[in-house]
Short mmCIF file of C-alpha atoms and ligand atoms in Angstrom, two decimals:
data_model
loop_
_atom_site.label_atom_id
_atom_site.label_comp_id
_atom_site.label_asym_id
_atom_site.label_seq_id
_atom_site.Cartn_x
_atom_site.Cartn_y
_atom_site.Cartn_z
CA UNK A 1 27.45 12.96 -82.29
CA UNK A 2 26.70 10.75 -79.12
CA UNK A 3 30.32 9.20 -77.86
CA UNK A 4 30.09 5.70 -79.13
CA UNK A 5 29.25 6.89 -82.60
CA UNK A 6 31.51 9.21 -81.46
CA UNK A 7 34.56 6.74 -80.86
CA UNK A 8 33.58 4.87 -83.69
CA UNK A 9 34.21 7.33 -86.21
CA UNK A 10 36.82 9.47 -84.83
CA UNK A 11 38.59 11.62 -88.17
CA UNK A 12 39.02 8.15 -90.19
CA UNK A 13 37.28 8.81 -93.78
CA UNK A 14 38.43 5.75 -95.79
CA UNK A 15 41.91 5.74 -96.94
CA UNK A 16 41.69 7.72 -100.29
CA UNK A 17 44.55 6.59 -102.23
CA UNK A 18 41.92 2.77 -101.88
CA UNK A 19 38.78 3.52 -99.61
CA UNK A 20 39.86 1.49 -97.21
CA UNK A 21 37.10 1.76 -94.93
CA UNK A 22 40.36 1.09 -91.97
CA UNK A 23 43.36 3.48 -92.51
CA UNK A 24 46.71 1.76 -93.98
CA UNK A 25 49.78 1.16 -92.09
CA UNK A 26 52.28 2.96 -94.41
CA UNK A 27 55.20 2.04 -93.30
CA UNK A 28 57.51 4.11 -94.84
CA UNK A 29 60.17 6.56 -94.08
CA UNK A 30 59.97 9.70 -96.79
CA UNK A 31 57.94 10.39 -99.63
CA UNK A 32 58.74 10.36 -103.86
CA UNK A 33 58.60 14.04 -104.95
CA UNK A 34 57.41 15.09 -108.07
CA UNK A 35 59.74 18.33 -108.10
CA UNK A 36 62.08 19.90 -105.56
CA UNK A 37 58.93 21.31 -103.00
CA UNK A 38 56.36 19.66 -105.29
CA UNK A 39 54.89 16.83 -102.75
CA UNK A 40 51.76 15.62 -101.75
CA UNK A 41 52.00 16.94 -97.84
CA UNK A 42 53.80 14.34 -96.51
CA UNK A 43 57.68 14.95 -97.11
CA UNK A 44 59.52 12.21 -94.06
CA UNK A 45 58.00 10.27 -91.68
CA UNK A 46 58.78 11.57 -89.07
CA UNK A 47 56.68 14.95 -89.35
CA UNK A 48 53.90 13.62 -90.84
CA UNK A 49 52.89 9.94 -92.01
CA UNK A 50 49.14 9.44 -93.15
CA UNK A 51 48.61 7.21 -90.71
CA UNK A 52 49.47 9.26 -87.90
CA UNK A 53 47.62 12.02 -89.48
CA UNK A 54 44.31 10.15 -89.25
CA UNK A 55 45.08 9.29 -85.46
CA UNK A 56 46.33 12.94 -84.68
CA UNK A 57 42.39 14.05 -86.51
CA UNK A 58 41.22 10.52 -84.17
CA UNK A 59 42.34 12.46 -80.61
CA UNK A 60 41.52 15.95 -81.38
CA UNK A 61 37.12 14.48 -82.09
CA UNK A 62 37.67 12.10 -78.93
CA UNK A 63 38.60 14.93 -76.64
CA UNK A 64 36.59 18.28 -78.58
CA UNK A 65 39.35 19.76 -79.13
CA UNK A 66 40.55 20.86 -82.83
CA UNK A 67 44.49 19.06 -82.68
CA UNK A 68 45.63 16.67 -81.60
CA UNK A 69 49.46 15.13 -82.14
CA UNK A 70 51.60 12.00 -81.14
CA UNK A 71 53.94 11.23 -79.52
CA UNK A 72 56.27 7.57 -78.80
CA UNK A 73 54.85 7.56 -75.31
CA UNK A 74 52.98 9.28 -72.90
CA UNK A 75 56.48 11.10 -70.87
CA UNK A 76 57.06 11.83 -74.87
CA UNK A 77 54.09 14.48 -74.46
CA UNK A 78 54.96 14.76 -71.64
CA UNK A 79 58.68 15.90 -72.21
CA UNK A 80 57.14 18.00 -75.56
CA UNK A 81 54.42 20.21 -72.94
CA UNK A 82 57.62 20.99 -70.91
CA UNK A 83 59.59 22.32 -73.16
CA UNK A 84 57.47 24.87 -73.92
CA UNK A 85 59.07 26.89 -71.92
CA UNK A 86 61.97 28.20 -71.01
CA UNK A 87 64.68 28.95 -67.91
CA UNK A 88 62.86 30.44 -64.80
CA UNK A 89 59.40 29.87 -66.43
CA UNK A 90 57.48 27.89 -63.15
CA UNK A 91 55.57 24.89 -62.56
CA UNK A 92 52.16 24.41 -60.32
CA UNK A 93 51.84 20.67 -60.15
CA UNK A 94 50.27 18.12 -58.32
CA UNK A 95 51.86 16.18 -55.44
CA UNK A 96 49.77 12.97 -55.92
CA UNK A 97 51.11 12.25 -60.00
CA UNK A 98 52.07 9.78 -61.85
CA UNK A 99 55.76 8.88 -60.11
CA UNK A 100 57.65 9.04 -63.65
CA UNK A 101 56.21 12.66 -64.05
CA UNK A 102 57.26 13.43 -61.22
CA UNK A 103 60.33 12.48 -62.21
CA UNK A 104 61.24 14.05 -65.15
CA UNK A 105 60.66 17.43 -63.70
CA UNK A 106 62.98 16.78 -60.67
CA UNK A 107 65.59 15.06 -62.66
CA UNK A 108 65.44 16.34 -65.84
CA UNK A 109 63.61 19.79 -66.18
CA UNK A 110 64.57 21.59 -63.29
CA UNK A 111 68.65 21.92 -63.53
CA UNK A 112 67.80 23.11 -67.20
CA UNK A 113 66.04 26.53 -64.30
CA UNK A 114 62.75 26.14 -64.63
CA UNK A 115 61.61 25.88 -61.14
CA UNK A 116 58.17 23.87 -59.88
CA UNK A 117 56.41 24.19 -57.16
CA UNK A 118 54.00 20.65 -56.17
CA UNK A 119 51.24 21.66 -54.54
CA UNK A 120 47.68 19.78 -52.74
CA UNK A 121 45.38 20.64 -55.41
CA UNK A 122 42.55 19.18 -53.80
CA UNK A 123 41.39 22.36 -53.35
CA UNK A 124 42.07 24.44 -56.35
CA UNK A 125 41.95 27.78 -54.51
CA UNK A 126 44.67 26.84 -52.50
CA UNK A 127 47.14 27.34 -55.61
CA UNK A 128 46.53 31.27 -56.47
CA UNK A 129 49.27 31.44 -53.55
CA UNK A 130 51.62 29.83 -55.59
CA UNK A 131 50.75 32.01 -58.38
CA UNK A 132 53.33 34.93 -59.58
CA UNK A 133 54.30 36.13 -62.67
CA UNK A 134 57.29 33.79 -64.00
CA UNK A 135 54.51 30.77 -63.49
CA UNK A 136 52.91 29.56 -67.14
CA UNK A 137 52.79 26.18 -66.67
CA UNK A 138 49.48 24.41 -64.28
CA UNK A 139 49.75 20.54 -64.45
CA UNK A 140 47.13 18.21 -62.53
CA UNK A 141 46.53 14.77 -63.00
CA UNK A 142 42.72 14.44 -61.92
CA UNK A 143 42.16 11.45 -60.75
CA UNK A 144 45.48 10.85 -59.95
CA UNK A 145 47.92 8.02 -60.01
CA UNK A 146 47.77 6.16 -57.80
CA UNK A 147 45.54 7.73 -54.87
CA UNK A 148 42.34 9.01 -56.98
CA UNK A 149 42.43 12.56 -55.73
CA UNK A 150 40.15 14.29 -57.91
CA UNK A 151 40.54 18.66 -58.75
CA UNK A 152 37.83 20.77 -60.15
CA UNK A 153 39.28 21.23 -63.03
CA UNK A 154 37.12 24.41 -63.84
CA UNK A 155 38.74 26.30 -60.66
CA UNK A 156 41.76 25.88 -62.60
CA UNK A 157 41.18 26.67 -65.54
CA UNK A 158 40.20 30.14 -64.03
CA UNK A 159 43.14 30.53 -62.11
CA UNK A 160 44.93 29.40 -64.99
CA UNK A 161 43.43 32.09 -67.72
CA UNK A 162 43.31 34.95 -64.95
CA UNK A 163 47.32 34.39 -64.03
CA UNK A 164 48.13 33.54 -68.19
CA UNK A 165 49.67 30.44 -67.51
CA UNK A 166 48.50 27.48 -69.36
CA UNK A 167 46.60 24.47 -68.17
CA UNK A 168 47.06 21.07 -69.17
CA UNK A 169 45.77 18.12 -67.59
CA UNK A 170 46.68 14.60 -67.49
CA UNK A 171 43.70 12.61 -68.42
CA UNK A 172 44.75 8.95 -68.80
CA UNK A 173 42.77 7.31 -65.30
CA UNK A 174 39.30 9.04 -66.70
CA UNK A 175 40.52 8.67 -71.21
CA UNK A 176 37.63 11.27 -73.30
CA UNK A 177 34.63 9.39 -72.07
CA UNK A 178 34.55 9.87 -68.43
CA UNK A 179 35.62 13.61 -68.91
CA UNK A 180 36.78 16.23 -71.44
CA UNK A 181 39.01 18.33 -69.98
CA UNK A 182 39.09 20.76 -72.56
CA UNK A 183 35.27 21.79 -72.56
CA UNK A 184 35.89 23.25 -68.76
CA UNK A 185 38.26 25.69 -70.07
CA UNK A 186 42.33 23.23 -69.91
CA UNK A 187 44.51 24.68 -72.92
CA UNK A 188 46.31 20.99 -73.64
CA UNK A 189 44.70 17.80 -72.84
CA UNK A 190 47.72 14.96 -72.00
CA UNK A 191 46.88 11.08 -72.48
CA UNK A 192 49.57 8.23 -71.88
CA UNK A 193 47.36 6.45 -74.79
CA UNK A 194 49.32 3.73 -73.36
CA UNK A 195 46.06 2.72 -70.91
CA UNK A 196 42.72 2.91 -71.85
CA UNK A 197 42.42 4.69 -75.34
CA UNK A 198 45.16 1.19 -77.06
CA UNK A 199 42.75 -0.96 -74.18
CA UNK A 200 44.82 -4.09 -74.89
CA UNK A 201 48.45 -3.34 -73.27
CA UNK A 202 50.53 -3.18 -76.44
CA UNK A 203 51.24 -0.08 -77.23
CA UNK A 204 53.17 3.09 -75.18
CA UNK A 205 51.73 5.93 -76.67
CA UNK A 206 50.89 9.15 -76.15
CA UNK A 207 49.28 11.90 -78.14
CA UNK A 208 48.79 16.12 -77.14
CA UNK A 209 45.16 17.40 -77.67
CA UNK A 210 44.70 21.60 -78.18
CA UNK A 211 42.05 24.34 -79.35
CA UNK A 212 45.29 26.68 -80.18
CA UNK A 213 46.06 27.05 -83.75
CA UNK A 214 49.58 29.08 -82.08
CA UNK A 215 49.54 26.31 -79.30
CA UNK A 216 49.38 23.40 -81.90
CA UNK A 217 52.22 25.25 -84.26
CA UNK A 218 54.28 25.76 -81.72
CA UNK A 219 54.26 21.77 -80.51
CA UNK A 220 54.07 20.44 -83.83
CA UNK A 221 57.59 22.15 -83.79
CA UNK A 222 58.35 20.06 -81.31
CA UNK A 223 57.32 17.14 -81.37
CA UNK A 224 58.88 17.33 -85.75
CA UNK A 225 62.25 18.28 -84.36
CA UNK A 226 62.56 16.34 -81.67
CA UNK A 227 61.16 13.12 -82.55
CA UNK A 228 59.37 11.34 -80.47
CA UNK A 229 56.37 10.02 -82.83
CA UNK A 230 54.71 6.38 -83.09
CA UNK A 231 55.56 4.30 -85.25
CA UNK A 232 52.64 3.89 -88.06
CA UNK A 233 51.62 0.32 -86.66
CA UNK A 234 51.66 1.88 -84.02
CA UNK A 235 49.22 4.61 -84.88
CA UNK A 236 46.97 1.62 -86.83
CA UNK A 237 46.33 -0.76 -83.00
CA UNK A 238 45.43 2.76 -81.46
CA UNK A 239 42.89 3.67 -84.42
CA UNK A 240 41.33 0.21 -84.39
CA UNK A 241 41.06 0.76 -80.18
CA UNK A 242 39.80 3.87 -79.64
CA UNK A 243 36.69 2.66 -81.75
CA UNK A 244 36.09 -0.08 -78.75
CA UNK A 245 37.41 2.69 -76.19
CA UNK A 246 33.31 2.98 -75.09
CA UNK A 247 32.39 -0.79 -74.51
CA UNK A 248 35.30 -0.68 -72.42
CA UNK A 249 35.56 1.98 -70.50
CA UNK A 250 31.36 0.90 -69.84
CA UNK A 251 32.35 -2.67 -68.31
CA UNK A 252 35.62 -1.38 -66.52
CA UNK A 253 33.32 1.03 -64.82
CA UNK A 254 30.12 -1.22 -64.03
CA UNK A 255 33.22 -4.19 -62.49
CA UNK A 256 35.05 -0.78 -60.37
CA UNK A 257 32.69 0.07 -59.16
CA UNK A 258 30.91 -4.01 -58.02
CA UNK A 259 35.11 -3.99 -56.66
CA UNK A 260 35.57 -0.70 -55.06
CA UNK A 261 32.47 -1.93 -52.88
CA UNK A 262 33.42 -6.15 -51.99
CA UNK A 263 36.66 -4.16 -51.07
CA UNK A 264 35.16 -2.12 -48.91
CA UNK A 265 32.55 -4.07 -46.62
CA UNK A 266 35.58 -6.71 -46.43
CA UNK A 267 36.17 -7.59 -42.95
CA UNK A 268 40.15 -7.12 -43.99
CA UNK A 269 40.08 -4.28 -46.08
CA UNK A 270 41.88 -0.70 -44.11
CA UNK A 271 40.99 2.26 -47.25
CA UNK A 272 39.49 2.13 -51.08
CA UNK A 273 40.32 5.26 -52.58
CA UNK A 274 37.09 5.32 -55.41
CA UNK A 275 35.90 8.46 -56.39
CA UNK A 276 32.90 7.21 -57.25
CA UNK A 277 32.55 6.90 -53.39
CA UNK A 278 30.01 9.12 -51.52
CA UNK A 279 31.45 9.74 -49.01
CA UNK A 280 35.38 10.62 -51.11
CA UNK A 281 35.76 14.27 -50.23
CA UNK A 282 36.03 15.62 -53.77
CA UNK A 283 33.54 13.17 -54.44
CA UNK A 284 30.74 15.71 -56.12
CA UNK A 285 33.63 17.38 -57.90
CA UNK A 286 33.96 13.94 -59.62
CA UNK A 287 30.20 13.73 -60.12
CA UNK A 288 29.99 17.01 -62.10
CA UNK A 289 33.51 16.58 -64.74
CA UNK A 290 33.06 12.82 -64.76
CA UNK A 291 30.62 11.32 -66.99
CA UNK A 292 30.95 7.86 -64.06
CA UNK A 293 34.14 7.13 -61.86
CA UNK A 294 36.62 4.07 -63.97
CA UNK A 295 37.61 0.53 -62.70
CA UNK A 296 41.24 1.94 -61.55
CA UNK A 297 41.79 2.20 -57.59
CA UNK A 298 42.98 1.89 -54.60
CA UNK A 299 42.72 0.07 -51.42
CA UNK A 300 44.98 -0.56 -47.72
CA UNK A 301 44.27 -3.94 -45.54
CA UNK A 302 43.62 -3.40 -42.11
CA UNK A 303 47.33 -5.29 -40.91
CA UNK A 304 49.42 -2.33 -42.34
CA UNK A 305 52.38 -5.26 -42.72
CA UNK A 306 54.47 -4.71 -45.99
CA UNK A 307 54.32 -8.69 -45.97
CA UNK A 308 51.09 -8.36 -45.65
CA UNK A 309 50.76 -6.73 -49.01
CA UNK A 310 53.47 -8.28 -50.21
CA UNK A 311 51.43 -11.55 -50.54
CA UNK A 312 48.17 -10.28 -51.83
CA UNK A 313 50.05 -8.60 -54.77
CA UNK A 314 51.64 -11.53 -54.98
CA UNK A 315 48.44 -14.18 -54.91
CA UNK A 316 46.22 -13.40 -57.70
CA UNK A 317 45.07 -15.15 -60.49
CA UNK A 318 43.70 -12.59 -62.58
CA UNK A 319 44.21 -9.92 -61.71
CA UNK A 320 48.28 -10.42 -62.94
CA UNK A 321 50.57 -8.20 -60.91
CA UNK A 322 52.70 -5.24 -64.02
CA UNK A 323 52.47 -2.10 -64.16
CA UNK A 324 50.77 -0.08 -66.79
CA UNK A 325 46.67 -0.09 -66.41
CA UNK A 326 43.66 0.15 -68.54
CA UNK A 327 44.48 -2.84 -70.92
CA UNK A 328 41.42 -4.82 -70.78
CA UNK A 329 42.57 -7.78 -68.84
CA UNK A 330 42.95 -6.59 -65.14
CA UNK A 331 45.51 -5.55 -63.45
CA UNK A 332 47.17 -5.06 -59.68
CA UNK A 333 50.36 -3.18 -58.81
CA UNK A 334 52.34 -1.88 -55.57
CA UNK A 335 52.57 1.69 -56.58
CA UNK A 336 55.37 2.05 -53.18
CA UNK A 337 58.18 -0.08 -55.46
CA UNK A 338 56.72 -0.23 -58.44
CA UNK A 339 54.88 3.62 -60.52
CA UNK A 340 56.42 5.47 -58.11
CA UNK A 341 59.11 3.61 -56.80
CA UNK A 342 60.96 6.74 -58.36
CA UNK A 343 59.40 9.38 -55.58
CA UNK A 344 61.67 9.66 -52.66
CA UNK A 345 59.98 7.43 -49.44
CA UNK A 346 59.27 10.56 -47.01
CA UNK A 347 57.24 12.71 -50.17
CA UNK A 348 56.03 9.66 -50.78
CA UNK A 349 54.68 8.66 -47.08
CA UNK A 350 54.18 12.35 -47.03
CA UNK A 351 51.55 12.54 -49.77
CA UNK A 352 50.04 9.12 -48.24
CA UNK A 353 50.76 6.75 -50.09
CA UNK A 354 52.73 4.20 -48.19
CA UNK A 355 54.61 1.37 -48.66
CA UNK A 356 51.35 -1.01 -48.92
CA UNK A 357 48.82 1.15 -50.85
CA UNK A 358 47.91 -1.75 -53.16
CA UNK A 359 46.28 -0.04 -57.07
CA UNK A 360 44.34 -2.38 -58.76
CA UNK A 361 43.12 -1.47 -62.48
CA UNK A 362 39.81 -3.65 -63.45
CA UNK A 363 40.11 -4.76 -66.60
CA UNK A 364 36.47 -5.53 -68.45
CA UNK A 365 36.58 -9.40 -67.76
CA UNK A 366 33.55 -10.69 -65.33
CA UNK A 367 33.60 -9.99 -62.14
CA UNK A 368 32.31 -12.76 -60.57
CA UNK A 369 35.44 -14.31 -61.48
CA UNK A 370 37.80 -10.69 -60.60
CA UNK A 371 35.59 -11.32 -57.40
CA UNK A 372 36.53 -14.42 -56.27
CA UNK A 373 40.36 -14.01 -56.95
CA UNK A 374 40.85 -10.80 -54.75
CA UNK A 375 38.67 -13.26 -52.13
CA UNK A 376 41.66 -16.13 -52.41
CA UNK A 377 44.48 -13.57 -52.62
CA UNK A 378 43.32 -11.73 -48.74
CA UNK A 379 42.09 -14.14 -47.90
C1 PLP B 1 48.54 9.64 -65.19
C2 PLP B 1 49.81 8.39 -66.38
N1 PLP B 1 50.67 9.58 -67.64
C3 PLP B 1 51.84 9.53 -67.95
C4 PLP B 1 52.11 8.45 -67.39
C5 PLP B 1 52.82 7.88 -68.66
O1 PLP B 1 53.08 7.92 -70.45
P1 PLP B 1 53.22 6.25 -70.81
O2 PLP B 1 54.12 4.49 -69.53
O3 PLP B 1 52.58 6.32 -71.79
O4 PLP B 1 55.11 6.86 -71.13
C6 PLP B 1 52.00 7.42 -66.49
C7 PLP B 1 52.10 5.83 -67.04
O5 PLP B 1 51.68 4.73 -65.86
C8 PLP B 1 50.99 7.45 -66.08
O6 PLP B 1 49.82 7.27 -65.35
#
């Protein structure tokens, strides 16, 4: 099946009770049993819900995996993966990833005795020096939020296999339209479904996709035991969002490319971070593992003053100043004070995330209007 057909039909069958082509919202907390232990596969909605079942099948289909699990947020999905570990276990993670992931690792799980190494993953081979017999998980985000750094998934997958560690890839920025980490050897794919999969800035949700049945059972046990499950209405909205992922992503990519080049040619713009540029340090790897380069990018201004950056951030009319990304509408964001504020300043700056960096989530509006908006704001 080609990509577009897959996104429209992924995991969804007509509803068995009525034939409804769209999976109904099963707004129920429990299911009536004929006799104790005699049920139709559904007992209690924390463990199973038919709307969620359809969505989990869709997640598996669009990431070319065998199993999908839905969570109440992206961070809840990340939390479930770390709960596979025990005190004493070690994790190798990127030194440039979503601030909330870093906050969870440093502020929540370190105190349970899990050790995290934060590593520059742009040279994937350099990860080897951090591997030891306690390494149980390698966590990568590619492209990274917000610096658009690229990690070679296949190389890290080989290192994970040699070290008998799991590899989990946060595929939020690329979406399954652009990249499928399981095909490159990853064990688990994680998404903040809130972003491109939902696509309309109206849902908070996360997911995990995997091939191994035993791993699925362990993660399902964590999902139902810890209870971070999404409600059926949110599952319905995401089922609907996935059906247009390919057309949305095509436009995000087209608009992204035009805006990245517009910014690069702007006399007041300093550096533009977008993995589609041929001189991006890992462009060749991006080209190898992605089908396009998406609509996420960051840039700095030549005038490095925070006030000038803040003025641009507050002047756009179409680009809304907001956290989050991946919706149909364009957003502008200040990572240092918004999405990445939980990373200590010196840590941020060391890894290239400066106080004046501006991040764009380029939406699917008419690109001429978006460029006009930026032109007016940058001046
Ligand atoms: C790359 C990435 N991973 C994970 C998350 C967390 O997802 P959520 O906000 O759905 O909990 C985000 C949120 O911004 C993100 O950008």
